[in-house]
Short mmCIF file of C-alpha atoms in Angstrom, two decimals:
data_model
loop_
_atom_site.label_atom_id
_atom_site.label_comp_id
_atom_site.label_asym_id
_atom_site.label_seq_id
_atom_site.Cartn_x
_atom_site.Cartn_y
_atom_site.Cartn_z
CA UNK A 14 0.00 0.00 0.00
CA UNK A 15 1.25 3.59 -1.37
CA UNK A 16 2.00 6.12 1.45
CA UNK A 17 -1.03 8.22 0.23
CA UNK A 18 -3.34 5.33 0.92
CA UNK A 19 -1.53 4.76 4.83
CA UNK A 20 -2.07 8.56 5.24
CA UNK A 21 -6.09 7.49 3.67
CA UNK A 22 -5.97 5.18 6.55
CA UNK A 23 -4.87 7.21 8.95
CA UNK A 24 -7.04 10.30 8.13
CA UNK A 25 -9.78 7.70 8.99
CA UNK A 26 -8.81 5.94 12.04
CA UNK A 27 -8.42 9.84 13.30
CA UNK A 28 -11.97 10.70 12.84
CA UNK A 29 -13.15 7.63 14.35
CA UNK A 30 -11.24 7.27 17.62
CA UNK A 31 -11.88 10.82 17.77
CA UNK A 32 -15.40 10.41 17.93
CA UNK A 33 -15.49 7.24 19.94
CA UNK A 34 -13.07 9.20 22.61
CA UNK A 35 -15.53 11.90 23.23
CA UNK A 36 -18.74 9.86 23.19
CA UNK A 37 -16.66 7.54 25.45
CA UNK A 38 -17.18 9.53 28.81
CA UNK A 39 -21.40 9.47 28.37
CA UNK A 40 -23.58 12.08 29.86
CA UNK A 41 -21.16 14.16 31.99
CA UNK A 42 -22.70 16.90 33.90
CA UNK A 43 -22.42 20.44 32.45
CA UNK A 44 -21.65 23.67 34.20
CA UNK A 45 -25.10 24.24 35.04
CA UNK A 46 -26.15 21.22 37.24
CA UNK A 47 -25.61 20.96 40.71
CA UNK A 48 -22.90 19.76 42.89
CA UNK A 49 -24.36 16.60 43.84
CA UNK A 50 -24.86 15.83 39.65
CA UNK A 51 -20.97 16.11 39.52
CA UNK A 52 -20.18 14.19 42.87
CA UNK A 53 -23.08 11.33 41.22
CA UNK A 54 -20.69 10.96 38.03
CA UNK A 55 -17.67 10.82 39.63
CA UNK A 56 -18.08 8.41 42.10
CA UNK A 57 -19.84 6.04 39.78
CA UNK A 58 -16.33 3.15 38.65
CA UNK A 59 -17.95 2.61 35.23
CA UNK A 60 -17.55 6.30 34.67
CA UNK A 61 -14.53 6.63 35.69
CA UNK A 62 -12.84 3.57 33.83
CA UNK A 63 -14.66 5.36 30.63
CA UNK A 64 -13.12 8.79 31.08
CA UNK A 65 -9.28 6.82 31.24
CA UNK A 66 -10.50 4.83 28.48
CA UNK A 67 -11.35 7.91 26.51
CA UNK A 68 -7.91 8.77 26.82
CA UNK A 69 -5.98 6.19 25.51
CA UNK A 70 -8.90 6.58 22.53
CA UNK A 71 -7.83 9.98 21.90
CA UNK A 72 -4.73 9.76 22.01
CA UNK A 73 -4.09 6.81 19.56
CA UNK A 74 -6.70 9.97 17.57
CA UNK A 75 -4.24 12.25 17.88
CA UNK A 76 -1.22 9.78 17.06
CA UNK A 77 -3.22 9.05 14.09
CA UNK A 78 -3.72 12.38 12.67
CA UNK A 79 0.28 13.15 12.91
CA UNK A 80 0.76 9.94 11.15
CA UNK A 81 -1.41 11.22 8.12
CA UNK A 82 -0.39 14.67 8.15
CA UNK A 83 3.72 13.04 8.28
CA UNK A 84 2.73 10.89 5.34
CA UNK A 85 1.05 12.98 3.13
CA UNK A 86 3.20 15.85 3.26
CA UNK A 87 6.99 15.17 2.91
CA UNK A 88 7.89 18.17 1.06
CA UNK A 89 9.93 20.98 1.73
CA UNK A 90 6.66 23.34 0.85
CA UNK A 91 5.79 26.30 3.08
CA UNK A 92 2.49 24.75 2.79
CA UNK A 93 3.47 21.39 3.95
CA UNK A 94 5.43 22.34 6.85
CA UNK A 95 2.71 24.38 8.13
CA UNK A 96 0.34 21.68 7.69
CA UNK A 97 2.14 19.10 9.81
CA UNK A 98 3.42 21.42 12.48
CA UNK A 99 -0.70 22.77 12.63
CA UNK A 100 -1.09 18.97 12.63
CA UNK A 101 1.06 18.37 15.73
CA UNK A 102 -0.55 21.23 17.61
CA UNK A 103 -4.14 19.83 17.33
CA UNK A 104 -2.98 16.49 17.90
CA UNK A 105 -1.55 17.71 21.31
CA UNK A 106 -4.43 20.20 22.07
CA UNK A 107 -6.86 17.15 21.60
CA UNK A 108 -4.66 14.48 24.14
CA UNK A 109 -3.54 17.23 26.72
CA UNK A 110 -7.53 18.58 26.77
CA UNK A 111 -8.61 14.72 27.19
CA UNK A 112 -6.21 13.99 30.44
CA UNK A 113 -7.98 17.05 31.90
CA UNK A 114 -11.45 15.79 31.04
CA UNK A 115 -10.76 12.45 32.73
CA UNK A 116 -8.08 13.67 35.50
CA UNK A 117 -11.29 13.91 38.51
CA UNK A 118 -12.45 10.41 37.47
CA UNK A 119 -8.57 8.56 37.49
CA UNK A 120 -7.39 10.60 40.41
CA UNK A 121 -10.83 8.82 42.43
CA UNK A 122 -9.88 5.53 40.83
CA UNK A 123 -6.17 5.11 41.42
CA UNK A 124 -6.29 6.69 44.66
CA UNK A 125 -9.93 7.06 46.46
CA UNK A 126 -9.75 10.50 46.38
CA UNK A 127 -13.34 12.58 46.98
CA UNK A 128 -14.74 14.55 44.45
CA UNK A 129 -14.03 17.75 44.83
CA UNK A 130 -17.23 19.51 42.78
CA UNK A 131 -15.27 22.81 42.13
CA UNK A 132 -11.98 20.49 40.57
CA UNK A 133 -14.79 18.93 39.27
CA UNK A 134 -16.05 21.14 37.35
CA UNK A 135 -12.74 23.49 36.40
CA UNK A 136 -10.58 20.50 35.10
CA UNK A 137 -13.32 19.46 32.45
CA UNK A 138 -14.09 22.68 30.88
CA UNK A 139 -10.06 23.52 30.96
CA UNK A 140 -10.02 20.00 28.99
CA UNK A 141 -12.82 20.96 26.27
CA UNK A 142 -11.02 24.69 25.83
CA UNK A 143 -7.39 23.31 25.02
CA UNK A 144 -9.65 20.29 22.52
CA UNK A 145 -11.87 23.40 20.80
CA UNK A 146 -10.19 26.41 20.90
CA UNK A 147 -6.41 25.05 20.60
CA UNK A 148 -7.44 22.08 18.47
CA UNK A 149 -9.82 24.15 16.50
CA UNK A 150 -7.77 26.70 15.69
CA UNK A 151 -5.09 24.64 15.25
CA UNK A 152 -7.04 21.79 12.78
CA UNK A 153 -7.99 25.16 10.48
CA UNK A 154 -4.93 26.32 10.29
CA UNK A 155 -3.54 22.43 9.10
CA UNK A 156 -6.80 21.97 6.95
CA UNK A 157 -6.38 25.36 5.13
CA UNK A 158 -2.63 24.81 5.03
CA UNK A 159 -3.36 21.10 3.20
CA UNK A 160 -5.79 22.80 0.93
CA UNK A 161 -3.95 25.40 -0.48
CA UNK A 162 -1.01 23.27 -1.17
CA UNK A 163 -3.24 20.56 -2.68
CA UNK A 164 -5.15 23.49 -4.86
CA UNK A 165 -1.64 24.76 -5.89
CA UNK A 166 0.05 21.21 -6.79
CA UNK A 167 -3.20 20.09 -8.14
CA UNK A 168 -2.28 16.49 -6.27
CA UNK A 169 -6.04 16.34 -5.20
CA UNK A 170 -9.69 17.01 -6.72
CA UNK A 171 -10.42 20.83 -6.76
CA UNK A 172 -13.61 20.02 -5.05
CA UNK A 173 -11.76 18.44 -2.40
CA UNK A 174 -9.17 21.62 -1.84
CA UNK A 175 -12.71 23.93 -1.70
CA UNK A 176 -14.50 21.50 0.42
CA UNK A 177 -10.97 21.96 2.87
CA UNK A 178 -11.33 25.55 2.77
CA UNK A 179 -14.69 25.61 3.96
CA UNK A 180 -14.70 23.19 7.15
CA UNK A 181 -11.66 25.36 8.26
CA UNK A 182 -14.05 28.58 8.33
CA UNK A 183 -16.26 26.39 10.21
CA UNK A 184 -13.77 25.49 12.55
CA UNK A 185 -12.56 28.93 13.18
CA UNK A 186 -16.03 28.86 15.32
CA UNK A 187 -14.47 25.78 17.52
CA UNK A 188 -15.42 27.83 20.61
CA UNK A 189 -18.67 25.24 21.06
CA UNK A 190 -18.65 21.39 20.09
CA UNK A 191 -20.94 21.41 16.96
CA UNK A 192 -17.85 23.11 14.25
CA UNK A 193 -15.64 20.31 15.48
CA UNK A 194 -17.93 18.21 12.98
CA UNK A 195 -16.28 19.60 10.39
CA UNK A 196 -12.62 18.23 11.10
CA UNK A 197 -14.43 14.57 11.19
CA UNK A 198 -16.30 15.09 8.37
CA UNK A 199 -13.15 16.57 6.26
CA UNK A 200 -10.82 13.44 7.27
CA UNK A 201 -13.46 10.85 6.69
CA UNK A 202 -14.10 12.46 3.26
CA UNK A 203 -10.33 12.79 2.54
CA UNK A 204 -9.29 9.24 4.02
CA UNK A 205 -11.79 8.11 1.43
CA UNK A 206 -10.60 9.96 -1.99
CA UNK A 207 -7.17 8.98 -0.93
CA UNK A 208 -7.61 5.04 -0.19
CA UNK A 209 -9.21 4.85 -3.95
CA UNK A 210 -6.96 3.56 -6.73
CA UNK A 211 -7.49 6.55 -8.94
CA UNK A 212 -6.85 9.05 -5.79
CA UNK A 213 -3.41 11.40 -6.57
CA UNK A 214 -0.76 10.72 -4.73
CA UNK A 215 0.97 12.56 -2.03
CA UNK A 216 3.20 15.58 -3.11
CA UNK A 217 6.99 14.06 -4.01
CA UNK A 218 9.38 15.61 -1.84
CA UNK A 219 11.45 16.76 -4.99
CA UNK A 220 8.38 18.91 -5.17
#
């Protein structure tokens, strides 16, 4: 299998352990339920074994998308640099913000600590900032970076490059949950054009 296809691959795997990671932790309470909601979730083991779980999830997500962004782009380009280093800042936004989201629930599990509601309720939405705002930001920047230098090359479908440019506009909104759709919804479409036969292959890095 061609690197472009492994980078397919991984493009793939990304958006699917990414998904599974966050779905992983179920219905956490939010910011504006009570004390006793938090202390409820925390305390329960099954939650608490998902949250590490989620972890290890999103982080094999986040290994993932540097292994696509490292096999697809191998070129000296501007472009291509700026896509993988973009790359490597989601990638550690996302596994840095998931550790915080499930620090409360390990820290009870490995230790029989008490849930603290206030840690409780500061260490989660520090997690989901550093996965929407740093990721976000971070996942435009890479998309529109991988975009322009496919446009430019022409190594991918035009519709493809514009498709690119438009989920990282969404994602410039990764403030709330819902643009973060768009990053999935880019890599599963990509991962797709670039595991066909007929799909262009990565950049050379004579390029």
């Amino acid at each position: 299998m061609t690197d472009s296809r492994w980078a397919g691959l991984a493009a793939i795997v990304f958006a699917v352990l990414l998904v599974v990671g966050m779905v992983l932790p179920g219905d956490a309470p939010t910011s504006d339920e009570a004390d006793s909601e938090y202390v409820d979730y925390y305390e329960d083991s099954g939650n608490q074994r998902l949250l590490i779980a989620s972890v290890y999830v999103i982080t094999l997500s986040s290994l993932a998308l540097v292994a696509f962004a490292t096999l697809q782009f191998r070129s000296g380009s501007a472009l291509a640099s700026l896509a993988r280093a973009m790359a490597v800042v989601a990638a550690t936004a996302f596994a840095i913000g998931s550790v915080a989201l499930a620090t409360v629930g390990a820290e009870i599990l490995i230790n029989d600590a008490e849930v603290d509601p206030g840690v409780a309720r500061f260490l989660p939405s520090m997690g989901f900032g550093t996965m929407l705002i740093v990721g976000g930001l971070a996942a435009s920047a890479m998309i529109a970076a991988i975009s322009a230098d496919w446009l430019r090359s022409g190594a991918m479908p035009r519709w493809l490059c514009w498709l690119g440019f438009a989920c990282a506009v969404v994602l410039l909104a990764g403030v709330i949950f819902l643009p973060m759709i768009a990053l999935v919804l880019w890599a599963v479409v990509t991962g797709i054009v670039l595991l066909r036969p007929t799909s262009a292959t990565a950049v050379p890095a004579t390029a």
